[in-house]
XYZ file of C-alpha atoms in Angstrom:
453
model
C 74.119 42.256 67.891
C 78.170 43.397 68.049
C 77.760 45.498 64.907
C 74.511 47.209 65.547
C 76.028 47.798 69.082
C 78.778 49.681 67.174
C 77.013 51.226 64.536
C 75.270 53.123 67.011
C 78.609 53.939 68.944
C 79.725 55.150 66.285
C 76.774 57.268 64.910
C 77.227 58.906 68.315
C 80.394 59.739 68.241
C 79.990 61.433 64.765
C 76.769 63.214 66.354
C 79.411 64.162 69.516
C 81.543 65.665 67.090
C 79.588 68.032 64.735
C 77.587 69.514 67.922
C 81.192 70.340 69.015
C 82.137 71.384 65.556
C 79.142 73.408 65.267
C 79.405 74.779 68.840
C 83.423 75.979 67.781
C 82.462 77.376 63.916
C 80.015 79.196 65.888
C 81.798 80.671 68.658
C 84.758 81.453 66.737
C 81.389 83.699 64.472
C 80.343 85.015 67.574
C 84.005 86.400 68.614
C 85.035 87.409 64.972
C 81.781 89.807 65.118
C 82.559 91.179 67.983
C 85.851 91.910 66.716
C 84.348 93.856 63.637
C 81.765 95.836 65.731
C 84.910 96.688 67.941
C 86.833 97.974 65.362
C 84.268 99.714 63.166
C 83.651 101.269 66.802
C 86.588 102.250 67.164
C 87.113 103.584 63.727
C 84.409 105.556 64.377
C 85.472 107.007 67.624
C 88.785 108.061 65.458
C 87.177 109.676 62.572
C 84.736 111.962 65.428
C 88.206 112.929 67.107
C 89.471 113.756 62.856
C 87.433 115.750 62.146
C 87.311 117.905 65.320
C 90.093 117.453 67.673
C 88.286 119.695 70.183
C 85.168 117.639 70.977
C 88.394 115.571 73.258
C 89.309 118.880 74.975
C 86.067 119.672 75.965
C 85.048 115.404 76.983
C 88.749 116.176 78.930
C 86.968 118.686 80.111
C 83.635 117.956 81.293
C 85.389 115.568 83.130
C 87.914 117.692 84.744
C 85.727 119.751 86.079
C 83.294 117.254 87.830
C 86.528 116.072 88.954
C 86.830 119.548 90.616
C 82.835 120.476 91.938
C 82.980 116.552 93.430
C 85.771 117.949 95.588
C 83.306 119.723 97.713
C 81.260 116.298 98.795
C 84.771 114.891 99.811
C 85.554 117.972 102.156
C 84.076 117.836 105.298
C 84.353 120.917 106.122
C 82.210 122.047 102.748
C 80.059 119.293 102.758
C 78.922 119.848 106.281
C 78.536 123.746 105.636
C 75.783 122.498 102.597
C 74.744 119.278 103.468
C 72.320 117.622 100.841
C 71.945 120.210 98.785
C 76.220 119.952 97.799
C 74.600 117.986 94.872
C 73.376 120.623 93.088
C 76.791 121.506 92.710
C 77.497 118.430 90.433
C 73.731 118.927 88.699
C 74.405 122.145 88.030
C 77.785 121.247 85.981
C 76.428 118.224 84.413
C 73.389 120.299 82.910
C 75.243 123.504 82.128
C 79.014 122.376 80.843
C 78.747 123.159 76.876
C 80.945 123.054 73.844
C 81.751 126.746 73.434
C 82.498 129.633 75.790
C 78.874 131.372 74.748
C 77.063 128.711 75.292
C 77.983 127.368 78.580
C 77.718 131.175 79.634
C 74.320 131.864 78.477
C 73.219 129.043 80.259
C 74.934 129.500 83.835
C 73.758 133.013 83.509
C 70.344 131.303 82.563
C 70.745 128.884 85.592
C 71.631 131.841 88.291
C 69.614 134.192 87.792
C 66.477 131.794 87.530
C 67.442 130.507 90.624
C 67.948 133.803 92.166
C 64.432 135.242 91.006
C 62.795 132.045 91.902
C 63.542 131.752 95.468
C 63.336 135.636 95.981
C 59.555 135.110 94.830
C 59.132 131.233 96.815
C 60.032 132.990 100.027
C 57.474 135.686 99.592
C 55.332 133.335 98.866
C 56.010 131.161 101.673
C 55.591 134.420 103.799
C 52.943 136.012 102.371
C 50.874 131.675 102.939
C 51.610 131.884 106.133
C 49.618 134.948 106.700
C 46.360 132.826 106.159
C 47.115 130.808 108.874
C 48.223 126.528 109.354
C 45.040 125.489 106.955
C 45.120 128.516 104.276
C 48.897 128.110 103.909
C 48.168 125.120 101.726
C 46.312 126.433 99.617
C 47.537 129.519 99.646
C 51.215 128.256 97.990
C 48.785 125.891 95.499
C 47.975 129.334 93.953
C 51.110 130.853 93.940
C 52.665 127.559 92.315
C 50.012 127.264 89.627
C 50.226 131.532 89.121
C 53.908 130.783 88.867
C 54.147 128.199 86.701
C 51.607 129.619 84.468
C 52.690 132.518 83.752
C 56.684 131.652 83.188
C 55.213 128.712 80.894
C 53.176 130.960 78.766
C 56.513 133.762 78.909
C 58.315 130.888 77.339
C 56.240 131.650 73.998
C 57.505 135.339 74.051
C 59.694 135.431 70.802
C 62.826 137.261 73.041
C 62.254 134.845 76.150
C 61.699 132.046 73.816
C 65.224 132.923 71.815
C 67.591 134.785 75.036
C 66.431 132.541 78.735
C 64.369 130.227 78.182
C 66.868 127.917 79.936
C 66.101 130.461 82.703
C 62.577 130.175 82.861
C 62.548 126.449 82.850
C 65.174 126.568 86.183
C 62.896 129.275 87.605
C 59.798 127.481 87.620
C 61.828 124.525 88.903
C 63.150 126.143 91.262
C 60.025 128.282 92.347
C 58.118 125.137 93.298
C 60.221 123.345 95.165
C 61.394 126.055 97.126
C 57.634 127.049 97.752
C 56.173 123.538 97.984
C 59.235 121.891 100.635
C 59.001 125.620 102.988
C 55.681 123.955 104.312
C 57.325 121.734 105.773
C 61.174 122.827 105.585
C 62.316 124.065 109.134
C 64.650 127.021 108.216
C 63.307 128.363 104.579
C 66.373 130.782 104.200
C 68.946 128.843 104.928
C 67.448 126.017 102.596
C 66.958 128.706 99.383
C 70.242 130.140 100.312
C 72.015 126.542 100.649
C 70.459 125.483 96.774
C 71.881 129.635 94.999
C 75.247 129.045 96.423
C 76.073 125.649 95.643
C 74.008 126.530 91.889
C 76.899 129.441 92.034
C 79.669 127.197 93.169
C 79.139 124.553 89.942
C 78.602 127.553 87.260
C 81.657 129.855 88.277
C 83.729 125.564 87.898
C 82.029 125.626 84.632
C 82.925 128.944 83.432
C 86.450 128.898 85.149
C 87.547 125.728 82.848
C 85.284 126.699 79.797
C 87.221 129.704 79.861
C 90.351 128.982 80.972
C 91.236 126.108 80.348
C 92.032 125.662 75.844
C 88.236 127.938 75.452
C 85.907 126.771 72.254
C 84.746 130.415 71.715
C 81.720 130.525 68.769
C 82.627 133.744 67.898
C 85.473 131.698 66.030
C 83.391 129.522 64.746
C 80.961 132.035 63.643
C 84.107 133.957 62.066
C 85.503 130.828 59.855
C 81.555 129.615 59.340
C 81.193 133.090 57.089
C 84.117 132.957 55.900
C 84.051 129.363 54.126
C 81.097 129.788 53.046
C 82.155 132.005 50.221
C 84.965 129.808 49.749
C 82.858 126.933 48.816
C 80.657 129.676 46.700
C 84.177 130.519 44.795
C 85.284 127.144 44.215
C 81.804 126.615 42.412
C 82.187 129.189 40.112
C 85.574 128.360 39.583
C 84.499 124.988 38.746
C 81.903 126.310 36.361
C 84.849 128.540 34.715
C 86.641 125.373 34.249
C 84.067 122.811 33.325
C 81.728 124.687 31.549
C 82.700 127.898 29.715
C 87.065 126.880 29.308
C 87.972 127.093 25.665
C 89.215 123.877 26.378
C 86.483 122.674 28.671
C 86.128 118.390 28.939
C 82.883 117.288 26.910
C 82.229 114.981 29.965
C 79.306 114.986 31.643
C 78.991 117.094 34.821
C 76.681 115.255 37.188
C 78.424 114.030 40.607
C 81.164 116.716 40.088
C 82.204 117.277 43.631
C 82.007 121.119 42.642
C 78.133 121.617 42.116
C 77.301 120.014 45.712
C 79.099 122.396 47.234
C 76.328 125.434 47.706
C 74.487 122.731 49.858
C 76.365 123.224 52.777
C 75.868 126.869 52.550
C 72.164 126.643 51.950
C 72.195 124.271 55.141
C 74.470 126.422 57.291
C 71.880 128.559 58.892
C 70.734 126.735 61.893
C 74.334 126.462 62.443
C 75.258 130.376 61.796
C 71.753 131.224 63.992
C 72.804 128.845 67.024
C 76.668 130.056 66.842
C 75.658 133.730 66.841
C 73.453 133.873 69.828
C 76.103 132.502 71.619
C 78.425 134.645 70.434
C 76.618 137.389 71.986
C 77.566 136.100 75.606
C 81.228 136.277 75.352
C 83.842 138.404 76.290
C 86.069 140.450 74.870
C 88.265 137.624 73.045
C 91.409 137.560 70.527
C 90.386 140.552 67.829
C 86.915 139.733 68.564
C 86.127 143.052 71.025
C 83.235 144.785 72.946
C 79.827 145.516 71.038
C 81.749 143.554 68.352
C 78.805 143.330 65.001
C 77.987 139.870 65.553
C 74.420 140.360 63.088
C 76.342 141.447 60.077
C 77.461 137.689 59.610
C 73.932 136.864 59.733
C 73.096 139.349 56.984
C 75.898 138.000 55.631
C 75.158 134.503 55.710
C 71.628 135.316 54.661
C 73.296 136.867 50.960
C 75.282 134.490 51.055
C 72.431 131.183 51.017
C 70.588 133.624 48.611
C 73.649 133.309 46.359
C 73.762 129.109 46.542
C 70.200 128.896 45.758
C 71.207 131.063 42.779
C 74.094 128.541 41.794
C 71.188 125.345 42.920
C 69.269 126.264 39.691
C 72.630 127.242 37.850
C 73.752 123.764 38.622
C 70.609 122.682 37.356
C 70.923 124.827 34.073
C 74.311 123.604 33.379
C 73.810 120.322 33.579
C 71.259 120.090 30.588
C 73.314 122.515 28.972
C 76.505 120.258 28.965
C 73.300 117.263 27.413
C 71.737 119.569 24.744
C 73.024 120.454 21.129
C 72.560 123.418 19.234
C 72.455 123.590 15.487
C 75.598 125.012 13.572
C 74.328 128.463 13.164
C 74.026 129.153 16.734
C 77.798 128.221 17.248
C 78.790 131.696 16.669
C 76.550 133.022 19.617
C 76.988 130.055 21.648
C 80.969 130.636 21.858
C 80.159 135.024 22.329
C 78.070 134.048 25.414
C 80.514 131.042 26.740
C 83.185 134.160 26.945
C 80.809 135.890 28.697
C 79.463 133.327 31.098
C 83.603 132.358 32.131
C 84.053 136.370 32.570
C 81.973 136.686 34.886
C 82.522 132.961 36.568
C 86.254 133.701 36.722
C 86.087 137.544 38.043
C 82.664 136.852 40.649
C 85.508 133.699 41.821
C 88.832 135.787 42.737
C 86.071 138.331 44.265
C 84.971 136.267 46.864
C 87.884 134.653 47.290
C 89.453 138.237 48.726
C 86.380 138.292 50.428
C 86.660 135.383 52.469
C 91.049 136.223 52.935
C 90.208 139.485 54.557
C 87.274 137.967 56.969
C 89.728 135.579 57.674
C 92.837 138.217 58.160
C 89.809 140.916 59.420
C 92.532 143.000 57.115
C 92.615 145.120 54.109
C 95.518 145.108 53.502
C 96.366 142.443 50.868
C 100.281 142.439 48.961
C 99.275 143.439 44.899
C 99.718 146.134 42.949
C 99.055 149.804 44.199
C 97.680 148.630 47.720
C 94.473 147.656 45.467
C 92.361 145.138 46.301
C 91.661 142.475 43.573
C 87.833 142.530 44.468
C 86.988 146.188 42.768
C 88.457 145.242 39.761
C 87.011 141.438 39.276
C 84.169 143.208 40.488
C 83.700 145.860 38.191
C 85.329 143.196 35.447
C 81.916 140.849 36.187
C 79.971 143.113 36.129
C 80.769 144.841 32.642
C 80.888 141.004 31.905
C 77.175 141.231 32.513
C 75.925 144.334 31.316
C 77.656 142.956 27.885
C 75.311 139.771 27.413
C 71.772 141.631 28.722
C 73.030 144.330 25.945
C 73.341 141.987 23.553
C 70.382 139.603 24.763
C 68.310 143.006 24.335
C 69.342 143.363 20.947
C 69.999 140.371 19.174
C 66.120 137.882 19.272
C 68.364 135.008 17.331
C 69.410 134.007 20.970
C 66.313 132.518 22.046
C 67.678 129.339 19.594
C 70.037 129.127 21.970
C 67.880 129.447 25.223
C 69.553 126.982 27.282
C 72.758 128.948 27.383
C 71.362 131.824 27.866
C 69.187 131.169 31.080
C 72.807 129.724 32.268
C 73.954 133.845 31.301
C 71.492 134.911 32.836
C 71.507 133.211 35.499
C 75.235 134.295 35.692
C 74.273 137.693 36.500
C 72.286 137.936 39.255
C 74.455 135.794 41.050
C 76.826 138.615 39.661
C 74.820 140.937 41.115
C 74.535 139.397 44.551
C 78.149 139.337 44.786
C 78.129 142.505 44.579
C 75.054 142.246 47.976
C 78.133 140.233 49.302
C 80.771 142.731 48.789
C 78.941 145.799 50.467
C 77.878 143.364 53.013
C 81.619 143.067 53.763
C 83.019 146.337 53.980
C 80.094 147.365 56.075
C 81.178 144.280 58.414
C 85.057 145.555 58.067
C 84.237 149.097 58.697
C 82.043 148.168 61.925
C 84.890 145.532 63.311
C 87.251 148.034 62.304
C 89.601 145.524 60.488
C 92.963 146.263 59.512
C 92.996 149.444 56.449
C 89.288 150.495 56.849
C 89.846 152.883 54.202
C 89.185 150.622 52.107
C 85.967 149.487 52.963
C 85.008 153.588 53.753
C 86.169 154.641 49.863
C 85.507 151.666 47.901
C 83.390 152.767 45.579
C 79.427 151.693 45.000
C 79.278 150.303 41.677
C 75.583 150.739 40.073
C 74.307 148.236 38.012
C 71.462 149.388 35.664
C 68.785 146.134 34.860
């Protein structure tokens, strides 16, 4: 009996120790998971801040703007003047404050304009509805709300309105409906509309002051850098092609997975960001080297040409990978060497031309430290075009080049890219002339090279 009791007690103690051990293990595992999650989250935040430190600045600016506008709620004299409408100043800062100056200006002015127009029309609708008597007033107000909301919503489908004033139309619908409906119960409609507009104006003003005067982030600067960066990426792609595919001592490794073959993708995918920056840049005032009526539309033309060139490079990359894995008969070796030399010349000089164009855009100057004040763009484009013409002439004369169709296709694609880069060059010259880059004589006197296919 005693032995059975001891056995039971021993078993109970063993189960108790096991349960405590399991709980301790589970707790340690949970704490480790929490620690790993916290470390991972902190690392992600640090990466976001490193990628673009302006994000940290923008976050602090939003906090500063909200702190400033909250003062109007805390000061009794200001709160007594606006009453509960003061909260609209806070709401305005939350919705209007954007990353760039242009985006904030666009939203702020849209909100002001939409509120002002809607306020005037709502007061007018109230005065007309009062003429219909006590029973007819709510009916007429309902009719006015229906007509205004329907017309404004349909106007949002107009491309110009959609692109520029869409947010203002939404605010118009909101404000008109609120003021018109509130007018049936409000004692002083004029005072109500005035308070709403004034508080929104204060909120917009605080947003603009904070955005423009506290470490401003300009959409125009980003658009300018994006255009130059795209040209750099195209140039790096061609430099990679020249060294990895057509160089005299190029390696014989497979091209798949090479970093330079992926550069064109970011250029192709840049349209959405470019369009957004273009829309915001048009709203920005004079700043830095960007004067009034700056030709922002020229950047869109340049971006379109860059993406067309990048699309051709996408096909070229596929053909280059196929070329590296292909085998040719010995009889074609001389022709392969000739075409490779032409491809190397086209790639090398086109890359130099794009690099010089990118530098010209970044510095907004056509003056560079080259002999005789002569830009390499003209020489390099001439040599690239000459190599393309030589290849086309040889292709038309030598039918045997069909034996090396893959490498001939690569050379043909490269010659087309040369033509597209010439178009990019002309677009950059137009930008230099319209934006009044330093030493614009280069853009005016540059000889346009006619290319005969």
